[in-house]
Amino acid sequence: MCVLKQSTLKPSMKMRVDILAKPVTPLQEIRTKLHVSAVPKSLPCREEEFNNIYTFLESKLMDNSGGSIYINGVPGTGKTATVNEIVKCLKRSVEKGKLNRFDFVEINGMKLSEPRQAYVQILKQLSGKVLTWEQAYNMLEKKFNSSAKRPMTLLLVDELDLLCTKRQDVIYNLLDWPTKASARLVVISIANTMDLPERVLMGRVTSRLGLTRVTFEPYNYKQLYEIILIRLKNTDIFENEIIQLIARKVSAVSGDARRALDICRRVAEITETRNNTTVNVQDVNEALSEMIINPKVQAIKHCSKFEQIFLQAVCVEVKRIGVEEVCFMNVYRQFESLCSFDGYKTPNITQTLDICAKLGDYRLLICEYASNDIHKKILLNISKDELHYALQNINFD
Amino acid sequence: MSGKQTTISFPIRKKSNFYSRKEEVNEDFTNATAKDTPSRYVPTVKKIVTLTSSESESDSDIENTKERHKVPRERRIENAGHTPRRRKCDDLNEQHTPSPPKQRRDKLESSLTPSTLLNRLILSPKKEGRLAPKQLFDSCLSEEEDEIISKPIGSNKYQNARKSLHGSITDNLPGREEELTKLQKYLLEHLDQKTSGSLYISGPPGTGKTACLFKIMQQSDVRSKFKMVYINCTSMKSATAIYAKIIQELSIPGMTKSGKNGKAIIEKYLVSKHKTLLLVLDEIDQLESKKQSVLYSIFEWPSKPNSKLILIGIANSLDLTDRILPRLQARCELKPALMHFAPYSKQQIFNIISTRLNEANATNVFTPPAIQFLASKVAAFSGDIRKALDISRRVIELASSHQVAQVLRPTIDNDTNIEPSKKETEAVEKPVDLKEVITVLNGVYGGIQNLSNEQDTFPLQQKLLICSLLLILNKGKNKDITVGRLYEVYRNVCKKRNISAVDTSDFVNMCSLIETRGILRVVGKKEARLCKVNLQWDQEELDAALQDKQMMADIINDANCL
């Protein structure tokens, strides 16, 4: 074990036996290009933010002073990609001798089992040792308090909000180190929430976080269009109108670049299964309807007849009494009349309870456990519109 | 084999310390192919451990050490006192921890388990690298790089100003003269009368509490008369861990590993003869525990006879001692003296910024009205000097990046990326004016203005969602809004405007996206449909921001969709 802890033995993965095939058809090539993991060499439409953060970090590196910057934005707006790109650029200018050497440490709140493991990760990346968090913290404290000549350290904290605990000691320490003159530490923190410092963090942590903040706005449709276009450079498989359609659809909801790329990839897959070479509008429509398919409507369509009638009965009962929460007994009365209306023999109470429990398991209904049988309360977990939409083309013969 | 052993013996001993001991064990085994060679049992590692932890040369179990091992060891002890490694060893001394890995080594030697076999792998081909003096961190600067750092790279006025406005602790504290003299008087009074006392310093973040104390602790007359301990309580694992930390800082012997008797040891130390102790506990509210036993016992120390302890607690809340330590009020001698650091006023912030700029010979980077405006804004919000410095630094950064006309952009060809041809801009250096300050301040504080400015980046469906929410709040009878109800209204709105609506799961997702902007809050129960939606921003302001657009105004006033 100690071999692993001293990291003299590098963890390796099993290699695959055969060589990975190169993409052959243009569609396959496109699909690899459109993959979310294939970060392009340049990040289109983020020039302003790039510039902003780059000048900040560059000036910090030149001044040898510490600081912190808070980057926020909804998922899929290119926060981490931009920061990584900036660090790459900074490293390149270090190679050219324009800047001094710096260390880059990256931790992700999501990858830590516990906030205090952050210390362990930071120390591991700085010196390659694995210690317990207390020892790691002491070593880091010593490092950042000693005034020995060290290069600057850039610390990227991704998913900052996950490091919040009740005491917030980890966040406090991470942000307190840069305020010491000897630390030479720049903390770049990334989170989704715009008002995280004001909403969640304590006053003293917010004060240390500072006011250097950069917000990544969701992409609008022009930007999404450009992003996809750059990935699809030199191919004419996607027509401009199709890309525009996808970009508009995505930008209307979330402005998430990942989603736009995923839809494009799905479109390419559909085109491939149809043995076409170029994408047409039909494929796009299919992919979009697949993406925004409503699983609940499908579930209702595939329910058994009595289950569908039961759902209807709940709906009727809600309409009758005007309150969302209904009692099973009343629903059963409606159920009975609906069944006899359609000419079925009504199942007895136990069977109906069974039906109700099943629908509860599907989460189409929200109901209590079956123990307090006929008096239990039932809530409809789908909107009435969806129910009508699902049942409209079922004919009760 | 044994020859090899002697050649590496020195570097091994050099490296020996608490953290890297295990590695050496491995190293030993890699060299030994025959595990039961008698010469293997040169307990280098074991010996070092006992040595570094007790410094006593006269251990009785050194018989089988060769004489030449001793010589380098002694030299190391003499000259290694100033390296970071060495300091760590000192810490170990203070804790007097027994070193468990000793046993592990023996175990490894005797057994042939898979893990020992793993340890025997030849791990490090780079013997030469190990001969170099070990550093605390790999990335220490070498000599030539050191020089690069000391030489400024292309300094101009902006850079000077930026540097001078840093947020770390400084010696010069304008605006806190009164508090400094008060503190000094307090300390010296107690010193003269040989009495103990406790002081509680409160104040909002960024008002210079810690900076003041650091400055006092740096003064030579205070330094010589007190034994000083500064502890930041956020680094404690739990409230009771403070005792172990204090003992470590005071380097009192007799601490056991479990730390159970820590309190007793400190109390014993306090009654014994010692120099007056100045104990500063920063962020003391982190020591809150269920019964507050830790805080109570710490605040009771000064009242012990002969304790000669001056205790200073720092925290943010004004009434911490009254609120969580009410029992201290009962006895007058226990009651801590209170001291409050008021938020900085406008004039003080102005002074601080202008002195900092003056020191750096960069006075004319800011126009005076710009500093005035900035100071008044920050003083009105919080009086936090960190914020003021941060904003002013940010303003300078923005200004300098504007003046570097060429934009750094991630072009397709990545290598030309950072060729922004930063022309020397001394010629056009203009002082920063109000405009830039306003830009920065709005970026930070103006939530709603931002929303109305960025109409085109705010996704349409999210706007529809907010409009539906406002519609319910304005026209609806029932203001108790669940996600399910909001979705129904939203669907009606969409149907009426002929916009395709998103489905429920997307809708819930959209709610959480808007939540990240802080516009609304989804108060969760288990089922997403039953979650409550609360508007966080001011309804009228949001209304006004959205009323500009024709469609949004229509939706907000359309009661039929309910």
mmCIF file with all atom_site columns, N, CA and C in Angstrom, chain A residues 3 41 52 54 58 63 89 96 100-101 103 137 142 149 151 167 172 179 194 199 204 207 211-212 217 252-253 363 381 386, chain B residues 91 119 139 145-146 148 159 168 234-235 283 286 384 386 390 394 408 414 417-419 422 454 461-462 504 515-517 527 529:
data_model
loop_
_atom_site.group_PDB
_atom_site.id
_atom_site.type_symbol
_atom_site.label_atom_id
_atom_site.label_alt_id
_atom_site.label_comp_id
_atom_site.label_asym_id
_atom_site.label_entity_id
_atom_site.label_seq_id
_atom_site.pdbx_PDB_ins_code
_atom_site.Cartn_x
_atom_site.Cartn_y
_atom_site.Cartn_z
_atom_site.occupancy
_atom_site.B_iso_or_equiv
_atom_site.pdbx_formal_charge
_atom_site.auth_seq_id
_atom_site.auth_comp_id
_atom_site.auth_asym_id
_atom_site.auth_atom_id
_atom_site.pdbx_PDB_model_num
ATOM 1   N N  . VAL A 1 3   ? 3.543   1.765  -1.324  1.00 0.00 ? 3   VAL A N  1
ATOM 2   C CA . VAL A 1 3   ? 4.070   2.065  -2.652  1.00 0.00 ? 3   VAL A CA 1
ATOM 3   C C  . VAL A 1 3   ? 3.105   2.981  -3.381  1.00 0.00 ? 3   VAL A C  1
ATOM 4   N N  . LYS A 1 41  ? -9.640  23.337 -30.497 1.00 0.00 ? 41  LYS A N  1
ATOM 5   C CA . LYS A 1 41  ? -8.430  24.068 -30.129 1.00 0.00 ? 41  LYS A CA 1
ATOM 6   C C  . LYS A 1 41  ? -8.737  25.480 -29.709 1.00 0.00 ? 41  LYS A C  1
ATOM 7   N N  . ASN A 1 52  ? -10.760 38.431 -20.287 1.00 0.00 ? 52  ASN A N  1
ATOM 8   C CA . ASN A 1 52  ? -10.938 38.913 -18.932 1.00 0.00 ? 52  ASN A CA 1
ATOM 9   C C  . ASN A 1 52  ? -10.132 38.077 -17.935 1.00 0.00 ? 52  ASN A C  1
ATOM 10  N N  . TYR A 1 54  ? -7.848  35.853 -18.615 1.00 0.00 ? 54  TYR A N  1
ATOM 11  C CA . TYR A 1 54  ? -6.431  35.764 -18.976 1.00 0.00 ? 54  TYR A CA 1
ATOM 12  C C  . TYR A 1 54  ? -5.665  36.963 -18.428 1.00 0.00 ? 54  TYR A C  1
ATOM 13  N N  . GLU A 1 58  ? -2.727  36.601 -15.765 1.00 0.00 ? 58  GLU A N  1
ATOM 14  C CA . GLU A 1 58  ? -1.411  37.028 -16.203 1.00 0.00 ? 58  GLU A CA 1
ATOM 15  C C  . GLU A 1 58  ? -0.865  38.114 -15.285 1.00 0.00 ? 58  GLU A C  1
ATOM 16  N N  . ASP A 1 63  ? 2.739   39.965 -11.091 1.00 0.00 ? 63  ASP A N  1
ATOM 17  C CA . ASP A 1 63  ? 2.935   40.706 -9.848  1.00 0.00 ? 63  ASP A CA 1
ATOM 18  C C  . ASP A 1 63  ? 3.393   39.812 -8.702  1.00 0.00 ? 63  ASP A C  1
ATOM 19  N N  . CYS A 1 89  ? -2.497  28.346 -22.383 1.00 0.00 ? 89  CYS A N  1
ATOM 20  C CA . CYS A 1 89  ? -1.841  29.509 -22.989 1.00 0.00 ? 89  CYS A CA 1
ATOM 21  C C  . CYS A 1 89  ? -0.770  30.064 -22.072 1.00 0.00 ? 89  CYS A C  1
ATOM 22  N N  . LYS A 1 96  ? 7.964   30.184 -23.460 1.00 0.00 ? 96  LYS A N  1
ATOM 23  C CA . LYS A 1 96  ? 8.638   31.200 -24.257 1.00 0.00 ? 96  LYS A CA 1
ATOM 24  C C  . LYS A 1 96  ? 9.437   32.159 -23.397 1.00 0.00 ? 96  LYS A C  1
ATOM 25  N N  . ASN A 1 100 ? 7.035   33.727 -15.462 1.00 0.00 ? 100 ASN A N  1
ATOM 26  C CA . ASN A 1 100 ? 7.747   32.807 -14.591 1.00 0.00 ? 100 ASN A CA 1
ATOM 27  C C  . ASN A 1 100 ? 6.969   31.507 -14.473 1.00 0.00 ? 100 ASN A C  1
ATOM 28  N N  . ARG A 1 101 ? 7.697   30.519 -14.051 1.00 0.00 ? 101 ARG A N  1
ATOM 29  C CA . ARG A 1 101 ? 7.082   29.211 -13.910 1.00 0.00 ? 101 ARG A CA 1
ATOM 30  C C  . ARG A 1 101 ? 5.996   29.262 -12.835 1.00 0.00 ? 101 ARG A C  1
ATOM 31  N N  . ASP A 1 103 ? 2.895   26.632 -10.768 1.00 0.00 ? 103 ASP A N  1
ATOM 32  C CA . ASP A 1 103 ? 2.292   25.310 -10.574 1.00 0.00 ? 103 ASP A CA 1
ATOM 33  C C  . ASP A 1 103 ? 0.799   25.424 -10.826 1.00 0.00 ? 103 ASP A C  1
ATOM 34  N N  . TYR A 1 137 ? -3.140  19.140 5.501   1.00 0.00 ? 137 TYR A N  1
ATOM 35  C CA . TYR A 1 137 ? -3.467  20.531 5.792   1.00 0.00 ? 137 TYR A CA 1
ATOM 36  C C  . TYR A 1 137 ? -2.278  21.218 6.467   1.00 0.00 ? 137 TYR A C  1
ATOM 37  N N  . LYS A 1 142 ? 1.986   25.128 6.199   1.00 0.00 ? 142 LYS A N  1
ATOM 38  C CA . LYS A 1 142 ? 3.396   25.468 6.364   1.00 0.00 ? 142 LYS A CA 1
ATOM 39  C C  . LYS A 1 142 ? 3.957   26.020 5.053   1.00 0.00 ? 142 LYS A C  1
ATOM 40  N N  . LYS A 1 149 ? 11.250  31.195 -1.469  1.00 0.00 ? 149 LYS A N  1
ATOM 41  C CA . LYS A 1 149 ? 10.965  31.544 -2.865  1.00 0.00 ? 149 LYS A CA 1
ATOM 42  C C  . LYS A 1 149 ? 10.331  30.347 -3.539  1.00 0.00 ? 149 LYS A C  1
ATOM 43  N N  . PRO A 1 151 ? 7.503   29.231 -6.828  1.00 0.00 ? 151 PRO A N  1
ATOM 44  C CA . PRO A 1 151 ? 6.737   29.757 -7.955  1.00 0.00 ? 151 PRO A CA 1
ATOM 45  C C  . PRO A 1 151 ? 5.297   29.977 -7.534  1.00 0.00 ? 151 PRO A C  1
ATOM 46  N N  . ARG A 1 167 ? -19.577 24.324 8.726   1.00 0.00 ? 167 ARG A N  1
ATOM 47  C CA . ARG A 1 167 ? -18.560 25.232 9.264   1.00 0.00 ? 167 ARG A CA 1
ATOM 48  C C  . ARG A 1 167 ? -17.831 25.982 8.155   1.00 0.00 ? 167 ARG A C  1
ATOM 49  N N  . TYR A 1 172 ? -13.045 28.332 3.624   1.00 0.00 ? 172 TYR A N  1
ATOM 50  C CA . TYR A 1 172 ? -12.381 29.454 4.295   1.00 0.00 ? 172 TYR A CA 1
ATOM 51  C C  . TYR A 1 172 ? -10.874 29.346 4.148   1.00 0.00 ? 172 TYR A C  1
ATOM 52  N N  . THR A 1 179 ? -4.793  35.436 0.752   1.00 0.00 ? 179 THR A N  1
ATOM 53  C CA . THR A 1 179 ? -4.677  36.750 1.374   1.00 0.00 ? 179 THR A CA 1
ATOM 54  C C  . THR A 1 179 ? -3.363  36.925 2.107   1.00 0.00 ? 179 THR A C  1
ATOM 55  N N  . MET A 1 194 ? -24.983 31.966 -9.408  1.00 0.00 ? 194 MET A N  1
ATOM 56  C CA . MET A 1 194 ? -24.485 33.321 -9.543  1.00 0.00 ? 194 MET A CA 1
ATOM 57  C C  . MET A 1 194 ? -24.322 33.980 -8.181  1.00 0.00 ? 194 MET A C  1
ATOM 58  N N  . ARG A 1 199 ? -25.564 33.895 -1.002  1.00 0.00 ? 199 ARG A N  1
ATOM 59  C CA . ARG A 1 199 ? -26.640 33.051 -0.513  1.00 0.00 ? 199 ARG A CA 1
ATOM 60  C C  . ARG A 1 199 ? -26.152 32.032 0.504   1.00 0.00 ? 199 ARG A C  1
ATOM 61  N N  . ARG A 1 204 ? -17.519 36.099 6.291   1.00 0.00 ? 204 ARG A N  1
ATOM 62  C CA . ARG A 1 204 ? -16.060 36.202 6.212   1.00 0.00 ? 204 ARG A CA 1
ATOM 63  C C  . ARG A 1 204 ? -15.518 35.475 5.006   1.00 0.00 ? 204 ARG A C  1
ATOM 64  N N  . SER A 1 207 ? -16.199 37.747 2.029   1.00 0.00 ? 207 SER A N  1
ATOM 65  C CA . SER A 1 207 ? -15.261 38.867 2.014   1.00 0.00 ? 207 SER A CA 1
ATOM 66  C C  . SER A 1 207 ? -13.939 38.449 1.398   1.00 0.00 ? 207 SER A C  1
ATOM 67  N N  . LEU A 1 211 ? -14.528 40.410 -5.094  1.00 0.00 ? 211 LEU A N  1
ATOM 68  C CA . LEU A 1 211 ? -15.558 40.817 -6.038  1.00 0.00 ? 211 LEU A CA 1
ATOM 69  C C  . LEU A 1 211 ? -15.124 40.624 -7.476  1.00 0.00 ? 211 LEU A C  1
ATOM 70  N N  . THR A 1 212 ? -14.036 39.928 -7.685  1.00 0.00 ? 212 THR A N  1
ATOM 71  C CA . THR A 1 212 ? -13.628 39.656 -9.050  1.00 0.00 ? 212 THR A CA 1
ATOM 72  C C  . THR A 1 212 ? -14.452 38.477 -9.541  1.00 0.00 ? 212 THR A C  1
ATOM 73  N N  . GLU A 1 217 ? -22.603 33.741 -19.562 1.00 0.00 ? 217 GLU A N  1
ATOM 74  C CA . GLU A 1 217 ? -24.015 33.721 -19.934 1.00 0.00 ? 217 GLU A CA 1
ATOM 75  C C  . GLU A 1 217 ? -24.293 32.489 -20.781 1.00 0.00 ? 217 GLU A C  1
ATOM 76  N N  . ALA A 1 252 ? -33.285 28.227 -26.856 1.00 0.00 ? 252 ALA A N  1
ATOM 77  C CA . ALA A 1 252 ? -34.538 28.679 -26.260 1.00 0.00 ? 252 ALA A CA 1
ATOM 78  C C  . ALA A 1 252 ? -34.721 28.093 -24.866 1.00 0.00 ? 252 ALA A C  1
ATOM 79  N N  . VAL A 1 253 ? -34.180 26.893 -24.638 1.00 0.00 ? 253 VAL A N  1
ATOM 80  C CA . VAL A 1 253 ? -34.431 26.254 -23.350 1.00 0.00 ? 253 VAL A CA 1
ATOM 81  C C  . VAL A 1 253 ? -33.302 26.546 -22.361 1.00 0.00 ? 253 VAL A C  1
ATOM 82  N N  . ARG A 1 363 ? -44.824 6.270  -10.220 1.00 0.00 ? 363 ARG A N  1
ATOM 83  C CA . ARG A 1 363 ? -44.804 7.704  -9.922  1.00 0.00 ? 363 ARG A CA 1
ATOM 84  C C  . ARG A 1 363 ? -45.742 8.485  -10.828 1.00 0.00 ? 363 ARG A C  1
ATOM 85  N N  . ASN A 1 381 ? -49.628 12.879 -10.131 1.00 0.00 ? 381 ASN A N  1
ATOM 86  C CA . ASN A 1 381 ? -48.269 13.387 -10.337 1.00 0.00 ? 381 ASN A CA 1
ATOM 87  C C  . ASN A 1 381 ? -48.023 13.804 -11.776 1.00 0.00 ? 381 ASN A C  1
ATOM 88  N N  . GLU A 1 386 ? -51.480 16.268 -19.842 1.00 0.00 ? 386 GLU A N  1
ATOM 89  C CA . GLU A 1 386 ? -50.722 15.108 -20.289 1.00 0.00 ? 386 GLU A CA 1
ATOM 90  C C  . GLU A 1 386 ? -51.601 13.866 -20.281 1.00 0.00 ? 386 GLU A C  1
ATOM 91  N N  . ASP B 2 91  ? 8.546   19.616 14.875  1.00 0.00 ? 91  ASP B N  1
ATOM 92  C CA . ASP B 2 91  ? 7.146   19.435 15.241  1.00 0.00 ? 91  ASP B CA 1
ATOM 93  C C  . ASP B 2 91  ? 6.917   18.070 15.840  1.00 0.00 ? 91  ASP B C  1
ATOM 94  N N  . ASN B 2 119 ? 6.440   -4.506 -2.402  1.00 0.00 ? 119 ASN B N  1
ATOM 95  C CA . ASN B 2 119 ? 7.402   -3.524 -1.920  1.00 0.00 ? 119 ASN B CA 1
ATOM 96  C C  . ASN B 2 119 ? 8.793   -3.765 -2.474  1.00 0.00 ? 119 ASN B C  1
ATOM 97  N N  . SER B 2 139 ? 8.600   21.743 -6.171  1.00 0.00 ? 139 SER B N  1
ATOM 98  C CA . SER B 2 139 ? 8.656   22.891 -7.057  1.00 0.00 ? 139 SER B CA 1
ATOM 99  C C  . SER B 2 139 ? 9.226   24.101 -6.345  1.00 0.00 ? 139 SER B C  1
ATOM 100 N N  . GLU B 2 145 ? 15.986  30.973 -11.675 1.00 0.00 ? 145 GLU B N  1
ATOM 101 C CA . GLU B 2 145 ? 14.591  31.386 -11.733 1.00 0.00 ? 145 GLU B CA 1
ATOM 102 C C  . GLU B 2 145 ? 14.294  32.416 -10.661 1.00 0.00 ? 145 GLU B C  1
ATOM 103 N N  . ASP B 2 146 ? 14.989  32.263 -9.590  1.00 0.00 ? 146 ASP B N  1
ATOM 104 C CA . ASP B 2 146 ? 14.867  33.191 -8.498  1.00 0.00 ? 146 ASP B CA 1
ATOM 105 C C  . ASP B 2 146 ? 15.134  34.611 -8.963  1.00 0.00 ? 146 ASP B C  1
ATOM 106 N N  . ILE B 2 148 ? 14.867  35.733 -11.920 1.00 0.00 ? 148 ILE B N  1
ATOM 107 C CA . ILE B 2 148 ? 13.827  36.237 -12.805 1.00 0.00 ? 148 ILE B CA 1
ATOM 108 C C  . ILE B 2 148 ? 12.709  36.856 -11.995 1.00 0.00 ? 148 ILE B C  1
ATOM 109 N N  . GLN B 2 159 ? 0.599   48.578 -13.306 1.00 0.00 ? 159 GLN B N  1
ATOM 110 C CA . GLN B 2 159 ? 1.030   47.405 -12.564 1.00 0.00 ? 159 GLN B CA 1
ATOM 111 C C  . GLN B 2 159 ? 1.402   47.770 -11.138 1.00 0.00 ? 159 GLN B C  1
ATOM 112 N N  . SER B 2 168 ? -3.489  41.512 0.956   1.00 0.00 ? 168 SER B N  1
ATOM 113 C CA . SER B 2 168 ? -2.880  40.834 2.099   1.00 0.00 ? 168 SER B CA 1
ATOM 114 C C  . SER B 2 168 ? -2.543  41.834 3.205   1.00 0.00 ? 168 SER B C  1
ATOM 115 N N  . THR B 2 234 ? -10.396 28.073 12.511  1.00 0.00 ? 234 THR B N  1
ATOM 116 C CA . THR B 2 234 ? -11.034 27.328 11.420  1.00 0.00 ? 234 THR B CA 1
ATOM 117 C C  . THR B 2 234 ? -10.263 26.078 11.066  1.00 0.00 ? 234 THR B C  1
ATOM 118 N N  . SER B 2 235 ? -8.997  26.026 11.413  1.00 0.00 ? 235 SER B N  1
ATOM 119 C CA . SER B 2 235 ? -8.223  24.860 11.008  1.00 0.00 ? 235 SER B CA 1
ATOM 120 C C  . SER B 2 235 ? -8.411  23.692 11.957  1.00 0.00 ? 235 SER B C  1
ATOM 121 N N  . GLU B 2 283 ? -11.227 33.825 14.669  1.00 0.00 ? 283 GLU B N  1
ATOM 122 C CA . GLU B 2 283 ? -12.492 33.146 14.301  1.00 0.00 ? 283 GLU B CA 1
ATOM 123 C C  . GLU B 2 283 ? -12.935 32.235 15.442  1.00 0.00 ? 283 GLU B C  1
ATOM 124 N N  . GLN B 2 286 ? -15.831 29.442 15.736  1.00 0.00 ? 286 GLN B N  1
ATOM 125 C CA . GLN B 2 286 ? -15.718 28.066 15.241  1.00 0.00 ? 286 GLN B CA 1
ATOM 126 C C  . GLN B 2 286 ? -15.584 27.073 16.384  1.00 0.00 ? 286 GLN B C  1
ATOM 127 N N  . ASP B 2 384 ? -16.310 47.070 3.973   1.00 0.00 ? 384 ASP B N  1
ATOM 128 C CA . ASP B 2 384 ? -15.321 46.003 3.978   1.00 0.00 ? 384 ASP B CA 1
ATOM 129 C C  . ASP B 2 384 ? -14.153 46.452 3.102   1.00 0.00 ? 384 ASP B C  1
ATOM 130 N N  . ARG B 2 386 ? -11.583 44.839 2.125   1.00 0.00 ? 386 ARG B N  1
ATOM 131 C CA . ARG B 2 386 ? -11.204 43.868 1.090   1.00 0.00 ? 386 ARG B CA 1
ATOM 132 C C  . ARG B 2 386 ? -11.983 44.134 -0.186  1.00 0.00 ? 386 ARG B C  1
ATOM 133 N N  . ASP B 2 390 ? -10.493 45.257 -3.698  1.00 0.00 ? 390 ASP B N  1
ATOM 134 C CA . ASP B 2 390 ? -10.760 44.348 -4.801  1.00 0.00 ? 390 ASP B CA 1
ATOM 135 C C  . ASP B 2 390 ? -11.356 45.091 -5.981  1.00 0.00 ? 390 ASP B C  1
ATOM 136 N N  . ARG B 2 394 ? -9.699  45.658 -9.542  1.00 0.00 ? 394 ARG B N  1
ATOM 137 C CA . ARG B 2 394 ? -10.436 45.172 -10.710 1.00 0.00 ? 394 ARG B CA 1
ATOM 138 C C  . ARG B 2 394 ? -10.593 46.279 -11.745 1.00 0.00 ? 394 ARG B C  1
ATOM 139 N N  . LEU B 2 408 ? -6.800  39.601 -26.835 1.00 0.00 ? 408 LEU B N  1
ATOM 140 C CA . LEU B 2 408 ? -6.286  38.227 -26.840 1.00 0.00 ? 408 LEU B CA 1
ATOM 141 C C  . LEU B 2 408 ? -7.427  37.357 -27.261 1.00 0.00 ? 408 LEU B C  1
ATOM 142 N N  . ASN B 2 414 ? -3.578  27.883 -32.601 1.00 0.00 ? 414 ASN B N  1
ATOM 143 C CA . ASN B 2 414 ? -3.403  28.155 -31.193 1.00 0.00 ? 414 ASN B CA 1
ATOM 144 C C  . ASN B 2 414 ? -2.053  28.769 -30.861 1.00 0.00 ? 414 ASN B C  1
ATOM 145 N N  . ASN B 2 417 ? -1.733  32.385 -30.352 1.00 0.00 ? 417 ASN B N  1
ATOM 146 C CA . ASN B 2 417 ? -2.714  32.799 -29.381 1.00 0.00 ? 417 ASN B CA 1
ATOM 147 C C  . ASN B 2 417 ? -2.326  34.024 -28.590 1.00 0.00 ? 417 ASN B C  1
ATOM 148 N N  . ILE B 2 418 ? -1.178  33.939 -28.017 1.00 0.00 ? 418 ILE B N  1
ATOM 149 C CA . ILE B 2 418 ? -0.831  34.972 -27.053 1.00 0.00 ? 418 ILE B CA 1
ATOM 150 C C  . ILE B 2 418 ? 0.218   35.892 -27.646 1.00 0.00 ? 418 ILE B C  1
ATOM 151 N N  . GLU B 2 419 ? -0.067  36.274 -28.841 1.00 0.00 ? 419 GLU B N  1
ATOM 152 C CA . GLU B 2 419 ? 0.780   37.269 -29.471 1.00 0.00 ? 419 GLU B CA 1
ATOM 153 C C  . GLU B 2 419 ? -0.011  38.551 -29.569 1.00 0.00 ? 419 GLU B C  1
ATOM 154 N N  . LYS B 2 422 ? 1.442   43.447 -27.210 1.00 0.00 ? 422 LYS B N  1
ATOM 155 C CA . LYS B 2 422 ? 1.123   44.423 -26.170 1.00 0.00 ? 422 LYS B CA 1
ATOM 156 C C  . LYS B 2 422 ? 2.017   45.637 -26.348 1.00 0.00 ? 422 LYS B C  1
ATOM 157 N N  . GLU B 2 454 ? -29.203 41.924 -20.738 1.00 0.00 ? 454 GLU B N  1
ATOM 158 C CA . GLU B 2 454 ? -28.744 40.764 -21.478 1.00 0.00 ? 454 GLU B CA 1
ATOM 159 C C  . GLU B 2 454 ? -29.902 39.997 -22.082 1.00 0.00 ? 454 GLU B C  1
ATOM 160 N N  . GLN B 2 461 ? -37.445 30.375 -23.264 1.00 0.00 ? 461 GLN B N  1
ATOM 161 C CA . GLN B 2 461 ? -38.340 29.568 -22.430 1.00 0.00 ? 461 GLN B CA 1
ATOM 162 C C  . GLN B 2 461 ? -38.214 29.939 -20.963 1.00 0.00 ? 461 GLN B C  1
ATOM 163 N N  . GLN B 2 462 ? -37.005 30.291 -20.562 1.00 0.00 ? 462 GLN B N  1
ATOM 164 C CA . GLN B 2 462 ? -36.827 30.694 -19.166 1.00 0.00 ? 462 GLN B CA 1
ATOM 165 C C  . GLN B 2 462 ? -37.535 32.013 -18.897 1.00 0.00 ? 462 GLN B C  1
ATOM 166 N N  . THR B 2 504 ? -42.304 18.148 -18.763 1.00 0.00 ? 504 THR B N  1
ATOM 167 C CA . THR B 2 504 ? -42.144 18.379 -17.326 1.00 0.00 ? 504 THR B CA 1
ATOM 168 C C  . THR B 2 504 ? -40.699 18.278 -16.866 1.00 0.00 ? 504 THR B C  1
ATOM 169 N N  . GLU B 2 515 ? -32.779 29.055 -11.006 1.00 0.00 ? 515 GLU B N  1
ATOM 170 C CA . GLU B 2 515 ? -32.409 29.155 -9.593  1.00 0.00 ? 515 GLU B CA 1
ATOM 171 C C  . GLU B 2 515 ? -30.944 29.567 -9.442  1.00 0.00 ? 515 GLU B C  1
ATOM 172 N N  . THR B 2 516 ? -30.092 29.107 -10.360 1.00 0.00 ? 516 THR B N  1
ATOM 173 C CA . THR B 2 516 ? -28.681 29.473 -10.230 1.00 0.00 ? 516 THR B CA 1
ATOM 174 C C  . THR B 2 516 ? -28.459 30.966 -10.409 1.00 0.00 ? 516 THR B C  1
ATOM 175 N N  . ARG B 2 517 ? -29.398 31.636 -11.075 1.00 0.00 ? 517 ARG B N  1
ATOM 176 C CA . ARG B 2 517 ? -29.274 33.081 -11.183 1.00 0.00 ? 517 ARG B CA 1
ATOM 177 C C  . ARG B 2 517 ? -29.755 33.784 -9.934  1.00 0.00 ? 517 ARG B C  1
ATOM 178 N N  . GLU B 2 527 ? -40.998 14.977 -4.357  1.00 0.00 ? 527 GLU B N  1
ATOM 179 C CA . GLU B 2 527 ? -41.478 14.987 -5.734  1.00 0.00 ? 527 GLU B CA 1
ATOM 180 C C  . GLU B 2 527 ? -41.259 16.366 -6.342  1.00 0.00 ? 527 GLU B C  1
ATOM 181 N N  . ARG B 2 529 ? -42.755 17.748 -8.697  1.00 0.00 ? 529 ARG B N  1
ATOM 182 C CA . ARG B 2 529 ? -44.007 18.434 -9.019  1.00 0.00 ? 529 ARG B CA 1
ATOM 183 C C  . ARG B 2 529 ? -44.581 19.187 -7.830  1.00 0.00 ? 529 ARG B C  1
#
